[in-house]
Short mmCIF file of C-alpha atoms and ligand atoms in Angstrom, two decimals:
data_model
loop_
_atom_site.label_atom_id
_atom_site.label_comp_id
_atom_site.label_asym_id
_atom_site.label_seq_id
_atom_site.Cartn_x
_atom_site.Cartn_y
_atom_site.Cartn_z
CA MET I 4 0.00 0.00 0.00
CA THR I 5 1.16 3.57 -0.68
CA ASP I 6 1.35 6.01 2.25
CA ALA I 7 -1.95 6.10 4.05
CA ILE I 8 -3.91 9.31 3.61
CA LEU I 9 -6.53 8.08 6.05
CA GLN I 10 -5.98 5.98 9.14
CA VAL I 11 -8.92 4.71 11.11
CA ARG I 12 -7.90 3.52 14.55
CA ASN I 13 -10.19 1.58 16.85
CA LEU I 14 -13.24 3.51 15.69
CA ARG I 15 -16.45 2.84 17.58
CA VAL I 16 -19.82 4.23 16.62
CA TYR I 17 -22.73 3.50 18.91
CA TYR I 18 -26.35 4.54 18.40
CA GLY I 19 -28.29 5.37 21.53
CA THR I 20 -31.51 3.45 22.22
CA PRO I 21 -33.75 3.50 25.32
CA GLY I 22 -31.96 0.31 26.45
CA LYS I 23 -28.43 -0.64 25.47
CA PRO I 24 -26.67 1.10 22.57
CA VAL I 25 -26.44 -0.39 19.08
CA ARG I 26 -22.75 -1.13 18.54
CA ALA I 27 -22.80 -0.52 14.80
CA VAL I 28 -19.03 -0.08 14.46
CA ASP I 29 -17.09 -1.67 17.25
CA GLY I 30 -13.34 -1.18 17.15
CA VAL I 31 -12.49 -0.85 13.46
CA SER I 32 -9.02 -0.01 12.17
CA LEU I 33 -8.39 0.56 8.48
CA ASP I 34 -5.87 2.44 6.33
CA ILE I 35 -6.54 3.90 2.91
CA GLY I 36 -3.54 4.78 0.77
CA GLU I 37 -3.15 7.62 -1.68
CA SER I 38 -5.11 6.88 -4.89
CA GLU I 39 -6.02 3.49 -3.49
CA VAL I 40 -9.38 1.80 -4.10
CA VAL I 41 -10.56 -0.14 -1.06
CA GLY I 42 -13.73 -2.22 -1.22
CA LEU I 43 -15.80 -2.55 1.94
CA VAL I 44 -18.08 -5.57 1.77
CA GLY I 45 -20.36 -7.58 4.03
CA GLU I 46 -24.05 -8.30 4.45
CA SER I 47 -26.57 -5.55 5.18
CA GLY I 48 -26.59 -4.55 8.82
CA CYS I 49 -22.90 -5.22 9.42
CA GLY I 50 -22.01 -1.55 9.90
CA LYS I 51 -20.53 -0.67 6.49
CA SER I 52 -22.52 2.52 5.95
CA THR I 53 -22.03 3.61 9.55
CA LEU I 54 -18.29 3.18 9.11
CA GLY I 55 -18.36 5.28 5.90
CA ARG I 56 -20.35 8.00 7.61
CA GLY I 57 -18.28 7.80 10.76
CA ILE I 58 -15.15 8.45 8.70
CA LEU I 59 -16.70 11.57 7.20
CA GLY I 60 -18.26 12.82 10.44
CA LEU I 61 -21.73 12.46 8.95
CA LEU I 62 -23.41 10.52 11.71
CA PRO I 63 -27.03 11.17 12.65
CA ASP I 64 -28.07 12.72 15.96
CA GLY I 65 -27.89 10.18 18.74
CA ALA I 66 -24.75 8.51 17.39
CA ARG I 67 -21.62 8.58 19.49
CA ALA I 68 -18.17 8.04 18.00
CA ASP I 69 -14.81 7.49 19.62
CA GLY I 70 -11.44 6.31 18.44
CA GLU I 71 -9.43 8.03 15.74
CA VAL I 72 -9.95 8.95 12.11
CA LEU I 73 -6.62 10.49 11.20
CA TYR I 74 -6.50 12.62 8.08
CA ASP I 75 -3.68 14.98 7.32
CA GLY I 76 -2.44 14.82 10.89
CA ARG I 77 -5.82 15.61 12.40
CA ASN I 78 -8.24 13.35 14.26
CA LEU I 79 -11.61 14.03 12.67
CA VAL I 80 -13.47 12.34 15.52
CA ALA I 81 -12.14 14.91 17.99
CA MET I 82 -12.65 17.95 15.73
CA PRO I 83 -15.69 20.23 16.02
CA PRO I 84 -18.39 19.20 13.48
CA LYS I 85 -18.12 22.59 11.78
CA ALA I 86 -14.43 22.09 11.04
CA VAL I 87 -15.05 18.61 9.61
CA ARG I 88 -17.88 20.02 7.49
CA ARG I 89 -15.45 22.51 5.93
CA MET I 90 -13.21 19.62 4.88
CA ARG I 91 -16.03 17.78 3.18
CA GLY I 92 -16.05 18.55 -0.51
CA PRO I 93 -12.53 19.80 -1.12
CA GLU I 94 -10.82 17.01 0.83
CA LEU I 95 -13.33 14.32 1.70
CA GLY I 96 -16.28 13.52 -0.54
CA LEU I 97 -19.31 11.30 -0.30
CA ILE I 98 -21.46 9.73 -2.97
CA PHE I 99 -24.85 8.70 -1.71
CA GLN I 100 -27.15 5.86 -2.70
CA GLU I 101 -30.08 7.80 -4.15
CA PRO I 102 -29.03 10.52 -6.60
CA MET I 103 -32.55 11.85 -7.17
CA THR I 104 -33.02 12.70 -3.51
CA ARG I 105 -29.76 14.69 -3.53
CA LEU I 106 -30.32 16.72 -6.70
CA ASN I 107 -32.69 19.66 -6.41
CA PRO I 108 -35.34 19.10 -9.12
CA LEU I 109 -35.81 22.87 -9.47
CA LEU I 110 -32.18 23.57 -10.31
CA ARG I 111 -30.38 22.98 -13.58
CA ILE I 112 -27.27 20.81 -13.50
CA SER I 113 -25.20 23.95 -14.16
CA ASP I 114 -26.67 25.54 -11.00
CA HIS I 115 -25.75 22.51 -8.91
CA PHE I 116 -22.14 22.85 -10.03
CA ARG I 117 -22.11 26.63 -9.51
CA GLU I 118 -23.47 26.26 -5.96
CA THR I 119 -20.99 23.52 -5.10
CA LEU I 120 -17.96 25.40 -6.40
CA GLU I 121 -19.04 28.80 -5.02
CA GLN I 122 -19.40 27.28 -1.56
CA HIS I 123 -15.86 25.94 -1.45
CA GLU I 124 -13.95 28.05 -3.96
CA PRO I 125 -15.65 31.46 -3.94
CA ASP I 126 -12.85 33.15 -5.91
CA LEU I 127 -13.45 31.18 -9.11
CA THR I 128 -14.72 33.22 -12.06
CA ASP I 129 -17.88 32.18 -13.90
CA ALA I 130 -15.75 30.99 -16.81
CA GLU I 131 -13.63 28.83 -14.51
CA VAL I 132 -16.70 27.37 -12.84
CA LYS I 133 -18.09 26.42 -16.23
CA ARG I 134 -14.80 24.99 -17.49
CA ARG I 135 -14.23 22.88 -14.38
CA SER I 136 -17.83 21.66 -14.37
CA LEU I 137 -17.87 20.68 -18.04
CA GLU I 138 -14.50 19.00 -17.80
CA THR I 139 -15.60 16.87 -14.84
CA LEU I 140 -18.95 16.06 -16.41
CA GLY I 141 -17.17 15.13 -19.63
CA ARG I 142 -15.03 12.61 -17.78
CA MET I 143 -18.21 11.05 -16.46
CA GLY I 144 -19.55 10.78 -20.01
CA ILE I 145 -22.08 13.64 -19.80
CA PRO I 146 -21.85 15.89 -22.91
CA PRO I 147 -21.82 19.73 -22.58
CA THR I 148 -25.17 19.92 -24.39
CA ARG I 149 -26.83 18.53 -21.23
CA PHE I 150 -25.28 21.12 -18.88
CA ARG I 151 -28.35 23.32 -18.61
CA GLN I 152 -30.89 20.55 -18.25
CA TYR I 153 -32.83 19.62 -15.12
CA PRO I 154 -32.33 16.40 -13.11
CA HIS I 155 -35.60 14.85 -14.30
CA GLU I 156 -34.32 14.95 -17.89
CA PHE I 157 -31.64 12.37 -17.06
CA SER I 158 -31.81 8.62 -16.52
CA GLY I 159 -30.95 7.14 -13.11
CA GLY I 160 -27.48 6.15 -14.29
CA MET I 161 -26.77 9.63 -15.66
CA ARG I 162 -27.98 11.25 -12.45
CA GLN I 163 -25.56 9.10 -10.51
CA ARG I 164 -22.77 10.15 -12.88
CA ILE I 165 -23.73 13.77 -12.21
CA MET I 166 -23.57 13.14 -8.46
CA ILE I 167 -20.12 11.65 -8.85
CA ALA I 168 -19.04 14.61 -10.96
CA LEU I 169 -20.38 17.00 -8.29
CA ALA I 170 -18.25 15.22 -5.71
CA LEU I 171 -15.20 15.18 -7.97
CA VAL I 172 -15.36 18.76 -9.18
CA LEU I 173 -13.85 19.81 -5.85
CA ARG I 174 -10.95 17.38 -6.38
CA PRO I 175 -11.27 15.54 -3.05
CA LYS I 176 -8.37 13.37 -1.97
CA LEU I 177 -10.69 10.72 -0.61
CA LEU I 178 -14.15 9.72 -1.71
CA VAL I 179 -16.53 7.43 0.15
CA ALA I 180 -19.11 5.86 -2.17
CA ASP I 181 -21.90 4.19 -0.24
CA GLU I 182 -23.70 1.62 -2.39
CA PRO I 183 -23.69 4.13 -5.26
CA THR I 184 -25.58 1.85 -7.63
CA THR I 185 -28.39 0.54 -5.45
CA SER I 186 -31.27 1.69 -7.64
CA LEU I 187 -29.60 1.07 -11.01
CA ASP I 188 -29.86 -1.85 -13.39
CA VAL I 189 -26.91 -4.23 -13.65
CA ILE I 190 -25.48 -2.81 -16.86
CA VAL I 191 -25.49 0.78 -15.60
CA GLU I 192 -24.27 -0.48 -12.24
CA GLY I 193 -21.24 -2.02 -13.91
CA GLN I 194 -20.52 1.20 -15.82
CA ILE I 195 -20.76 3.40 -12.73
CA LEU I 196 -18.65 1.12 -10.59
CA ALA I 197 -16.01 0.90 -13.31
CA LEU I 198 -15.95 4.71 -13.49
CA LEU I 199 -15.49 4.93 -9.74
CA ALA I 200 -12.78 2.34 -9.68
CA ASP I 201 -10.94 4.30 -12.35
CA LEU I 202 -10.89 7.49 -10.30
CA LYS I 203 -7.31 6.95 -9.28
CA ASN I 204 -6.24 7.12 -12.91
CA ASN I 205 -8.40 10.07 -13.81
CA PHE I 206 -8.30 12.13 -10.64
CA GLY I 207 -5.77 10.56 -8.27
CA THR I 208 -8.60 10.19 -5.77
CA ALA I 209 -8.59 7.44 -3.16
CA LEU I 210 -11.88 5.60 -2.86
CA LEU I 211 -13.64 3.63 -0.17
CA LEU I 212 -16.25 1.71 -2.12
CA ILE I 213 -19.04 0.27 0.01
CA THR I 214 -20.76 -2.35 -2.11
CA HIS I 215 -22.44 -5.72 -2.29
CA ASN I 216 -20.94 -6.30 -5.70
CA LEU I 217 -18.02 -8.62 -5.10
CA GLY I 218 -17.41 -8.86 -8.84
CA ILE I 219 -16.49 -5.20 -9.09
CA VAL I 220 -14.35 -5.48 -5.97
CA ALA I 221 -12.44 -8.33 -7.61
CA GLU I 222 -12.00 -6.37 -10.81
CA SER I 223 -11.29 -2.90 -9.58
CA CYS I 224 -10.21 -2.65 -5.96
CA ASP I 225 -6.66 -2.82 -4.66
CA ARG I 226 -7.62 -4.03 -1.21
CA MET I 227 -10.79 -5.13 0.47
CA ALA I 228 -12.14 -5.21 3.99
CA VAL I 229 -14.83 -7.69 4.95
CA MET I 230 -17.06 -6.39 7.71
CA TYR I 231 -19.15 -8.54 10.01
CA ALA I 232 -21.21 -7.39 12.99
CA GLY I 233 -19.42 -4.06 13.39
CA ARG I 234 -15.89 -5.42 13.00
CA ILE I 235 -13.42 -6.12 10.22
CA ALA I 236 -13.27 -9.90 9.85
CA GLU I 237 -10.58 -9.88 7.19
CA GLU I 238 -8.66 -7.21 5.32
CA GLY I 239 -5.99 -7.46 2.67
CA PRO I 240 -5.10 -7.33 -1.02
CA VAL I 241 -8.03 -8.33 -3.20
CA ARG I 242 -6.06 -10.97 -5.08
CA GLU I 243 -5.07 -12.84 -1.92
CA VAL I 244 -8.48 -12.61 -0.28
CA PHE I 245 -10.27 -13.97 -3.34
CA ALA I 246 -7.70 -16.66 -4.02
CA ASP I 247 -7.64 -17.99 -0.48
CA PRO I 248 -10.09 -16.41 1.95
CA ALA I 249 -8.74 -16.75 5.46
CA HIS I 250 -11.89 -16.03 7.47
CA PRO I 251 -14.86 -18.44 7.32
CA TYR I 252 -17.21 -15.48 6.82
CA THR I 253 -15.24 -14.26 3.80
CA ARG I 254 -15.30 -17.78 2.41
CA ASP I 255 -19.08 -18.00 2.83
CA LEU I 256 -19.58 -14.53 1.38
CA LEU I 257 -17.56 -15.40 -1.73
CA ARG I 258 -19.33 -18.72 -2.00
CA SER I 259 -22.71 -17.01 -1.98
CA THR I 260 -21.98 -14.84 -5.02
CA ILE I 261 -23.42 -15.86 -8.35
CA SER I 262 -21.28 -16.14 -11.48
CA LEU I 263 -21.67 -17.73 -14.90
CA ASP I 264 -20.17 -20.90 -13.47
CA THR I 265 -22.67 -21.10 -10.61
CA THR I 266 -24.60 -24.36 -10.65
CA THR I 267 -25.74 -24.42 -7.03
CA LEU I 268 -27.04 -21.45 -5.09
CA TYR I 269 -25.56 -20.96 -1.66
CA SER I 270 -26.68 -18.67 1.11
CA ILE I 271 -25.00 -18.24 4.45
CA PRO I 272 -27.19 -19.91 7.08
CA GLY I 273 -28.67 -17.65 9.73
CA ALA I 274 -28.48 -13.85 9.77
CA PRO I 275 -26.11 -11.20 11.12
CA PRO I 276 -26.61 -10.67 14.85
CA ASN I 277 -28.47 -7.94 16.64
CA LEU I 278 -25.81 -5.35 17.39
CA ILE I 279 -27.47 -4.34 20.65
CA ASP I 280 -26.57 -7.68 22.10
CA PRO I 281 -24.06 -9.45 19.86
CA PRO I 282 -23.07 -13.05 20.62
CA PRO I 283 -20.19 -13.57 23.05
CA GLY I 284 -16.80 -14.64 21.75
CA CYS I 285 -16.57 -14.48 17.97
CA ARG I 286 -19.66 -12.77 16.63
CA PHE I 287 -19.78 -15.14 13.69
CA HIS I 288 -19.75 -18.28 15.81
CA PRO I 289 -23.50 -19.04 15.62
CA ARG I 290 -23.15 -19.27 11.80
CA CYS I 291 -19.62 -20.53 11.44
CA PRO I 292 -19.06 -24.04 10.07
CA ASN I 293 -15.58 -24.12 11.66
CA ALA I 294 -16.53 -22.91 15.14
CA MET I 295 -14.51 -24.32 18.02
CA ARG I 296 -15.26 -24.31 21.72
CA VAL I 297 -13.11 -21.23 22.22
CA CYS I 298 -15.19 -19.33 19.69
CA ASP I 299 -18.26 -18.80 21.87
CA GLN I 300 -16.15 -17.98 24.92
CA LEU I 301 -13.36 -15.62 23.91
CA GLU I 302 -13.23 -12.82 21.39
CA PRO I 303 -10.71 -13.61 18.63
CA ILE I 304 -7.47 -11.65 18.56
CA GLU I 305 -6.54 -10.04 15.28
CA GLN I 306 -3.72 -11.84 13.52
CA ARG I 307 -1.49 -10.72 10.68
CA LEU I 308 -0.77 -13.38 8.07
CA ASP I 309 2.49 -13.70 6.13
CA ASP I 310 1.01 -11.96 3.10
CA GLY I 311 0.05 -8.93 5.20
CA ARG I 312 -3.61 -9.77 5.60
CA ARG I 313 -5.38 -9.11 8.90
CA VAL I 314 -7.79 -11.75 10.13
CA LEU I 315 -10.02 -11.89 13.17
CA CYS I 316 -10.43 -15.63 13.70
CA TRP I 317 -9.15 -18.22 16.14
CA LEU I 318 -8.30 -20.57 13.27
CA HIS I 319 -5.24 -18.37 12.72
CA GLY I 320 -4.20 -18.28 16.35
CA PRO I 321 -2.61 -17.35 18.55
CA SER I 322 -2.78 -21.00 19.56
CA GLU I 323 -1.20 -20.33 22.96
CA ARG I 324 -4.25 -18.22 23.87
CA ILE I 325 -6.70 -21.04 23.17
CA PRO I 326 -7.44 -22.81 26.46
CA GLN I 327 -6.66 -26.51 26.56
CA GLY I 328 -9.38 -28.54 24.88
CA ALA I 329 -11.12 -25.42 23.50
CA GLY I 330 -9.81 -26.10 19.98
CA ALA I 331 -12.32 -28.94 19.63
CA PRO I 332 -15.39 -28.37 17.42
CA LEU I 333 -18.22 -26.44 19.03
CA GLU I 334 -21.22 -28.62 19.72
CA ARG I 335 -24.53 -26.95 19.01
CA GLU I 336 -27.82 -27.33 17.23
CA ALA I 337 -27.90 -27.24 13.42
CA ILE I 338 -28.03 -23.66 12.17
CA GLY I 339 -29.98 -24.20 8.98
CA VAL I 340 -29.74 -25.60 5.52
CA ALA I 341 -27.09 -23.86 3.45
CA ASP I 342 -27.38 -25.44 0.03
CA GLU I 343 -30.30 -25.19 -2.29
CA ALA I 344 -30.61 -26.63 -5.74
FE1 SF4 D 427 -15.45 -19.34 13.06
FE2 SF4 D 427 -14.24 -19.38 15.41
FE3 SF4 D 427 -13.09 -18.19 13.36
FE4 SF4 D 427 -15.22 -17.14 14.51
S1 SF4 D 427 -13.23 -17.41 15.45
S2 SF4 D 427 -14.85 -17.31 12.35
S3 SF4 D 427 -16.38 -18.93 15.03
S4 SF4 D 427 -13.54 -20.35 13.56
#
């Protein structure tokens, strides 16, 4: 990895409830290098979006964050919200899931760009605003003839391209894209994700891509982090993770993706846990086919493999911390049928 431009250290984000808090992100550490594309994957409800928002200081009221998000020598978690807000746009950008809800239907695309640039770079002339806007739109495949049109005149895929261009026009160093293709069909989804993954070539922007699309992660990301129940289960170079997943959850997640070679559908038995009261020990143990006795007693200790990967699983040790006899298989009731024809 190149030098990290963002270092997340033991980040916790809890949501308050009348009872116990929801531990949506629970001790996550992650580095993102300059111009690096990092895929963040995992089932819904595992804390991916909360992590993305926690990094950008965009958490809703009632959320509490602690730990460190280090950017340019500053800990964003400890900074006043106003100061973090000023950094969003020119330094840290976010692409949301639903482009139509973010574009004002009463404003032309040109007005969206003017407002965005005026807010962060008030000294730009009108000519510069137009040039920068058209150049960025052009790179997203939107021709200049569409510059003065309204959002409703564009397809969903084009609106998402416009949203990406609006984030990129400020030349952020890091972009967080949270499921940016949720409402799009698969062909447009592929095009948008390919565009995003190519940002490092076109803009030198680092990208944290939160997605369910493991295919695009395999094709376009440098590294990937697999999140489960508020924690990173496995993190490392995409090639290594796909070739030989080290964590049983990663293995199951990869196994459950569909490709042209798929003959049998697989789904991971059970569901991610309730993050108000997650299972003791390893949070994946109720669903894990490899669970040992230690797994429902002690939380796994993160291990670094020879190829640099980080894994949170007792299968990778440290063996001296596993109590005697606790390496035997965990006895429990069947957790469900995994294979379907
Ligand atoms: Fe499975 Fe145990 Fe590893 Fe958790 S720690 S993933 S339960 S083997």
